[in-house]
Amino acid sequence: MKMNYLEHFGLKSDPFRISPDPEYYFSLEQHEVVLNSLNYCILQNEGFCLIVGNPGTGKTLLLRILVREWYRKAKIAYILSPTLTPIEFIKAVLDEFGLNHNGTSKHELLKHLRNYLLKCYDEGEKVMIIVDEAQELPDETLEEIRLLSNFETENEKLLNVILVGQIQLMKRLQSESFKQLYQRITVKAELGPLSEHEMREYMLFRVSKAGRYNLPFDQKALKIIYHYSEGIPRLINVISSRSLMAAFLDGQKQVQKKHVSIAVTDLKLYRPTRSSKKKVILSSFFLVILLGFFGLYYFDVLKLPILGEKKAPPKAEQAINQVEAPRREDDKLTSKVYVKKPYTALKLEPERYALEVEFAKEGNSFILLEKTLKDGIYWCKVSKEEGKEYWLLCEDVIIGKWE
């Protein structure tokens, strides 16, 4: 029996599937902020929420996490095809709530919806409408959605509306035509790409979910994946999956730079040429000169940070303040660290982009051997009881003592 490429890499399932599976949700700070804001908006019946982001940044997955949290506690209408007229939109909402709509006039449909909302309010149930790909909504339907905010009691809104779409949706709502709707939105959030460090942690998390606790990619391969994906999770998944296949067909156990190159060529992804990079650098150079000439005053008044100034992250400073100097082996007290994040990368070097060699879970403990500050980041050198030594971010651990 031939081995498939997942078995070849010691994987139980495809770690880079592109379907928005909540089981593969990797908690990033920006996502947690958005989820917390949405939950607050729903709990307080704030009315309107807006989430935007480029394709592939995780908007739909975030919605699935939200729905999974609320589906037993609230009535949810999830509209996936927003290119609807106002009447079609209202009918779609009623369908999602499981309501019959025999009336044909908009007045009768809205009356039916309002009666349902009042019933839910009396029973203490939250109600929300989620509109995905909302940038496709016609103008007249967006205006109808604004009017839905008029469904309220003397004290609070009867309905929460969450609009989710691409970046242009935010710009569209900021226009004069939709000024009234935009002013009613209490939560506005934009999902951005991952940093290179976040991408590595994201990939390691997904690989661990699939049964492997280190990345089958070398450092050069990871850098190329980040370059072509630009930190977009969906592109990271597609490139990584194709790269694994290329390495498998090449009979290699680790993905190398050449395998990623094969993948991106097959996917026909664009990479900036060296000449275009030079143009960008020259343009940036002249822009900096102009900013320096015309904006020096404002930098001084506003006390903006100087380019290149390195400051330790606040979390790292807080963590390092708790660090006791490592004790000698014959000392009674020894510093010990406990992992406080669900998944933390262990590295062989104290470098932000050094290759992760293993994955520690929340609650795992290590002996603290050394602490150091490098490029504005505090690193802890730790060891396992069997003597293996690693580096990890001090901000990812709680430092205590044990006897």
XYZ file of C-alpha atoms in Angstrom:
403
model
C 0.000 0.000 0.000
C 1.402 3.374 -0.990
C 1.857 6.052 1.667
C -0.105 9.264 1.084
C 1.475 12.631 1.655
C -0.173 13.136 5.062
C 1.282 9.863 6.392
C 4.628 10.831 4.852
C 4.757 13.864 7.192
C 3.211 12.097 10.198
C -0.112 13.926 9.909
C -3.526 12.483 10.728
C -5.445 15.052 8.685
C -4.818 17.988 6.358
C -3.611 20.840 8.610
C -4.009 23.452 5.888
C -7.561 22.845 4.743
C -9.113 26.100 3.573
C -12.621 25.457 4.898
C -13.367 27.692 7.924
C -13.342 24.898 10.548
C -13.816 26.211 14.138
C -11.708 23.278 15.400
C -8.736 24.853 13.626
C -9.377 28.329 15.020
C -6.096 29.883 16.158
C -6.669 32.578 18.742
C -4.939 35.804 17.741
C -5.122 38.996 19.767
C -6.945 40.923 17.018
C -9.545 38.139 16.704
C -10.109 37.963 20.448
C -10.647 41.729 20.594
C -13.260 41.491 17.826
C -15.045 38.530 19.444
C -15.129 40.246 22.836
C -16.499 43.414 21.226
C -19.205 41.465 19.385
C -20.214 39.587 22.519
C -20.492 42.865 24.426
C -22.542 44.391 21.616
C -24.967 41.441 21.669
C -25.249 41.303 25.452
C -25.960 45.027 25.668
C -28.236 45.119 22.586
C -26.099 47.863 21.074
C -27.586 47.453 17.594
C -25.068 47.538 14.746
C -21.604 45.975 14.424
C -19.202 46.057 11.474
C -16.290 43.721 10.651
C -14.186 44.206 7.532
C -11.045 42.616 6.141
C -9.403 41.511 2.925
C -10.437 38.106 1.517
C -8.918 35.244 3.467
C -8.249 37.083 6.743
C -10.636 34.887 8.746
C -13.918 36.796 8.804
C -16.152 33.791 8.085
C -14.331 31.592 10.599
C -14.772 34.304 13.223
C -18.507 34.361 12.491
C -18.713 30.587 12.907
C -17.018 30.871 16.293
C -19.557 33.548 17.262
C -22.525 31.491 16.019
C -21.277 28.387 17.823
C -21.165 30.393 21.046
C -24.635 31.903 20.646
C -26.787 29.444 18.694
C -28.369 27.998 21.840
C -28.804 31.365 23.523
C -30.103 33.524 20.675
C -32.164 33.538 17.502
C -29.799 33.979 14.557
C -30.492 34.810 10.922
C -27.359 34.170 8.847
C -27.644 35.790 5.392
C -25.039 34.420 2.963
C -26.463 35.820 -0.296
C -26.792 39.560 0.305
C -27.517 40.621 -3.307
C -31.199 40.962 -2.412
C -33.819 43.650 -2.787
C -35.246 45.060 0.457
C -38.322 42.797 0.303
C -36.190 39.748 -0.592
C -33.883 40.544 2.315
C -36.749 40.762 4.831
C -38.192 37.490 3.501
C -34.771 35.832 3.827
C -34.560 36.996 7.454
C -38.033 35.634 8.214
C -37.064 32.326 6.575
C -33.955 32.106 8.758
C -36.100 32.604 11.857
C -38.450 29.862 10.641
C -41.394 32.224 10.170
C -44.075 31.961 7.489
C -44.625 35.106 5.425
C -47.830 34.997 3.447
C -47.995 38.775 3.074
C -46.613 40.347 -0.065
C -46.260 43.981 1.005
C -43.202 45.265 2.818
C -45.445 46.697 5.527
C -46.921 43.276 6.328
C -43.491 41.613 6.325
C -42.015 44.211 8.692
C -45.029 43.955 10.992
C -44.542 40.193 11.141
C -40.852 40.651 11.961
C -41.562 43.247 14.651
C -44.119 40.976 16.365
C -41.527 38.196 16.408
C -38.882 40.500 17.889
C -41.272 41.641 20.643
C -42.077 38.002 21.436
C -38.377 37.182 21.765
C -37.843 40.261 23.922
C -40.636 39.214 26.296
C -39.055 35.744 26.551
C -35.607 37.198 27.238
C -34.047 35.918 23.993
C -31.415 37.806 22.006
C -31.952 38.216 18.265
C -29.287 38.910 15.676
C -28.959 39.155 11.914
C -25.532 38.355 10.453
C -24.875 39.472 6.880
C -21.750 37.972 5.298
C -20.207 39.537 2.161
C -22.191 42.673 3.016
C -20.229 44.749 0.492
C -22.546 43.156 -2.102
C -25.701 44.650 -0.563
C -27.582 47.039 -2.882
C -27.893 50.612 -1.627
C -31.635 50.358 -1.059
C -31.174 47.166 1.008
C -28.516 48.828 3.165
C -30.952 51.645 3.811
C -33.642 49.103 4.761
C -31.212 47.527 7.232
C -30.666 50.950 8.786
C -34.411 51.283 9.287
C -34.449 47.966 11.158
C -32.687 49.769 14.000
C -36.000 51.520 14.647
C -37.266 48.254 16.128
C -36.767 49.037 19.783
C -38.456 49.422 23.145
C -38.211 52.521 25.294
C -35.031 51.097 26.826
C -33.139 49.054 24.246
C -32.872 47.684 20.732
C -34.828 44.575 19.800
C -32.304 43.469 17.200
C -28.537 43.230 16.676
C -27.195 43.448 13.119
C -23.646 42.328 12.277
C -22.353 43.410 8.866
C -19.286 41.548 7.609
C -17.478 42.303 4.387
C -14.374 43.415 2.553
C -12.481 46.670 3.116
C -14.542 48.607 0.605
C -17.621 48.130 2.804
C -16.104 50.397 5.462
C -15.313 53.076 2.872
C -18.791 52.799 1.420
C -20.468 53.243 4.802
C -18.279 56.274 5.527
C -19.688 58.055 2.488
C -22.279 60.799 2.822
C -25.000 58.475 1.490
C -24.755 56.141 4.485
C -23.736 58.635 7.149
C -26.779 57.882 9.318
C -26.136 54.137 9.244
C -22.420 54.529 9.957
C -23.146 56.695 12.988
C -25.320 53.932 14.455
C -22.552 51.309 14.285
C -21.119 50.916 17.787
C -18.469 48.273 17.022
C -16.173 48.766 14.007
C -13.295 46.346 13.475
C -10.847 45.516 10.702
C -9.039 42.170 10.481
C -5.503 42.467 9.176
C -2.826 40.023 7.999
C -0.617 38.009 10.337
C 2.914 39.045 11.195
C 5.657 36.595 10.208
C 5.923 35.439 13.818
C 2.151 34.965 14.040
C 2.214 33.018 10.775
C 4.716 30.548 12.191
C 2.687 30.096 15.357
C -0.474 29.746 13.270
C 1.100 27.047 11.093
C 2.530 25.216 14.104
C -0.880 25.265 15.791
C -2.588 23.750 12.756
C 0.113 21.113 12.315
C -0.213 20.146 15.991
C -3.973 19.794 15.549
C -3.231 17.340 12.751
C -0.977 15.231 14.986
C 2.529 16.654 14.588
C 4.304 18.932 17.074
C 6.961 20.553 14.910
C 6.912 22.245 11.530
C 8.073 20.246 8.485
C 9.308 23.488 6.849
C 12.819 24.923 6.936
C 13.439 28.602 7.638
C 13.899 29.674 4.019
C 10.670 27.934 3.048
C 8.780 29.758 5.806
C 10.124 33.129 4.714
C 9.013 32.537 1.116
C 5.569 31.412 2.261
C 5.201 34.646 4.217
C 6.460 36.717 1.293
C 3.916 35.310 -1.138
C 0.992 35.019 1.293
C 1.576 38.492 2.797
C 0.242 37.069 6.071
C -3.221 36.197 4.693
C -4.306 32.939 6.431
C -6.099 31.510 3.400
C -3.039 31.991 1.180
C -0.792 30.578 3.902
C -2.942 27.433 3.891
C -3.011 27.065 0.111
C 0.741 27.602 -0.338
C 1.642 25.351 2.600
C -0.574 22.529 1.362
C 0.885 22.652 -2.158
C 4.417 22.864 -0.729
C 3.877 19.720 1.355
C 2.709 17.902 -1.750
C 5.769 19.098 -3.709
C 8.109 17.878 -0.949
C 6.281 14.541 -0.798
C 6.645 14.022 -4.557
C 10.335 14.894 -4.171
C 10.695 12.257 -1.442
C 11.711 14.831 1.186
C 10.619 14.875 4.838
C 11.056 18.643 5.132
C 9.685 21.379 2.893
C 12.475 23.424 1.353
C 12.628 26.680 -0.571
C 12.450 24.862 -3.930
C 9.206 23.134 -2.935
C 7.537 26.441 -2.044
C 8.743 27.887 -5.368
C 7.074 24.982 -7.186
C 3.866 25.611 -5.214
C 3.656 29.349 -5.896
C 4.473 28.799 -9.581
C 1.672 26.270 -9.807
C -0.678 28.706 -8.045
C 0.481 31.555 -10.330
C 1.088 33.898 -7.417
C 2.748 37.242 -8.129
C 6.063 38.193 -6.570
C 7.359 41.781 -6.874
C 10.357 42.059 -9.188
C 13.628 43.557 -8.039
C 13.093 46.616 -10.254
C 9.678 47.288 -8.735
C 11.232 46.979 -5.285
C 13.814 49.607 -6.237
C 11.019 51.950 -7.338
C 9.256 51.466 -4.019
C 12.485 52.094 -2.096
C 13.231 55.267 -4.073
C 9.661 56.503 -3.675
C 9.828 55.816 0.049
C 13.182 57.634 0.277
C 11.818 60.828 -1.272
C 8.638 60.548 0.802
C 10.693 60.358 3.997
C 12.617 63.482 2.953
C 9.368 65.372 2.359
C 7.905 64.192 5.654
C 11.071 65.222 7.440
C 10.960 68.668 5.857
C 7.263 69.388 6.368
C 6.391 67.238 9.375
C 9.209 67.734 11.878
C 7.120 70.105 13.954
C 4.263 67.637 14.304
C 6.531 64.796 15.324
C 7.958 67.001 18.051
C 4.593 68.219 19.328
C 2.868 64.851 19.238
C 5.913 63.017 20.617
C 5.628 60.294 17.993
C 8.144 57.412 18.266
C 11.358 57.817 16.278
C 11.840 55.391 13.398
C 14.066 52.539 14.536
C 13.614 53.196 18.251
C 13.308 49.841 20.005
C 11.141 49.430 23.027
C 10.383 46.250 24.916
C 6.744 45.170 24.591
C 4.733 46.024 27.713
C 3.845 42.365 28.332
C 7.467 41.389 28.129
C 8.415 44.115 30.607
C 5.751 42.896 33.002
C 6.932 39.332 32.642
C 10.606 40.146 33.107
C 9.859 42.096 36.270
C 8.709 38.837 37.813
C 11.882 36.965 36.847
C 14.239 35.912 39.605
C 17.844 35.259 38.641
C 18.423 31.540 38.059
C 19.783 29.677 41.063
C 22.809 27.396 41.146
C 22.174 23.704 40.760
C 23.027 23.142 44.423
C 20.675 25.916 45.566
C 17.479 24.906 47.343
C 15.229 27.234 45.356
C 15.103 27.073 41.565
C 13.147 29.298 39.186
C 10.456 27.499 37.227
C 8.251 28.774 34.406
C 4.720 27.740 33.486
C 3.313 28.194 29.985
C 0.248 30.470 30.096
C -0.787 30.358 26.418
C -2.706 27.474 24.805
C 0.244 26.819 22.481
C 3.748 28.277 22.785
C 6.620 27.753 20.350
C 9.967 26.457 21.630
C 13.064 27.546 19.707
C 16.753 26.664 19.654
C 17.788 30.323 19.344
C 16.458 33.527 20.977
C 15.283 34.910 17.655
C 11.755 36.067 16.805
C 11.871 34.208 13.485
C 13.982 31.223 14.511
C 12.506 27.877 13.543
C 10.138 26.352 16.086
C 11.325 22.878 17.059
C 8.564 21.921 19.440
C 5.235 23.080 20.837
C 4.426 23.523 24.555
C 0.872 23.492 25.858
C -0.736 25.663 28.514
C 0.349 24.508 31.978
C 3.591 22.833 30.855
C 6.497 23.699 33.148
C 10.230 24.152 32.555
C 13.312 24.994 34.624
C 14.530 28.558 33.980
C 18.217 28.648 33.060
C 18.721 32.154 31.754
C 16.967 35.333 30.711
C 18.175 37.781 28.106
C 17.073 40.912 26.237
C 17.581 40.824 22.472
C 16.276 43.383 19.958
C 13.845 44.743 22.535
C 12.407 41.300 23.342
C 12.902 39.354 26.572
C 13.711 35.676 26.101
C 13.805 32.858 28.664
C 16.151 29.912 28.246
C 14.528 26.858 29.763
C 15.096 23.138 30.028
C 13.050 20.016 30.465
C 13.783 17.514 33.205
C 15.521 15.273 30.658
C 17.981 18.084 29.947
C 16.781 19.458 26.578
C 17.189 23.233 26.353
C 14.976 25.734 24.494
C 14.230 29.439 24.185
C 10.766 30.955 24.503
C 9.272 34.420 24.943
C 9.164 35.518 28.587
C 5.744 37.077 27.954
C 4.357 33.614 27.157
C 5.105 32.219 30.622
C 4.449 32.788 34.295
C 7.610 32.646 36.352
C 7.479 31.159 39.845
C 9.498 29.051 42.239
C 9.435 25.469 43.334
C 11.389 23.373 45.822
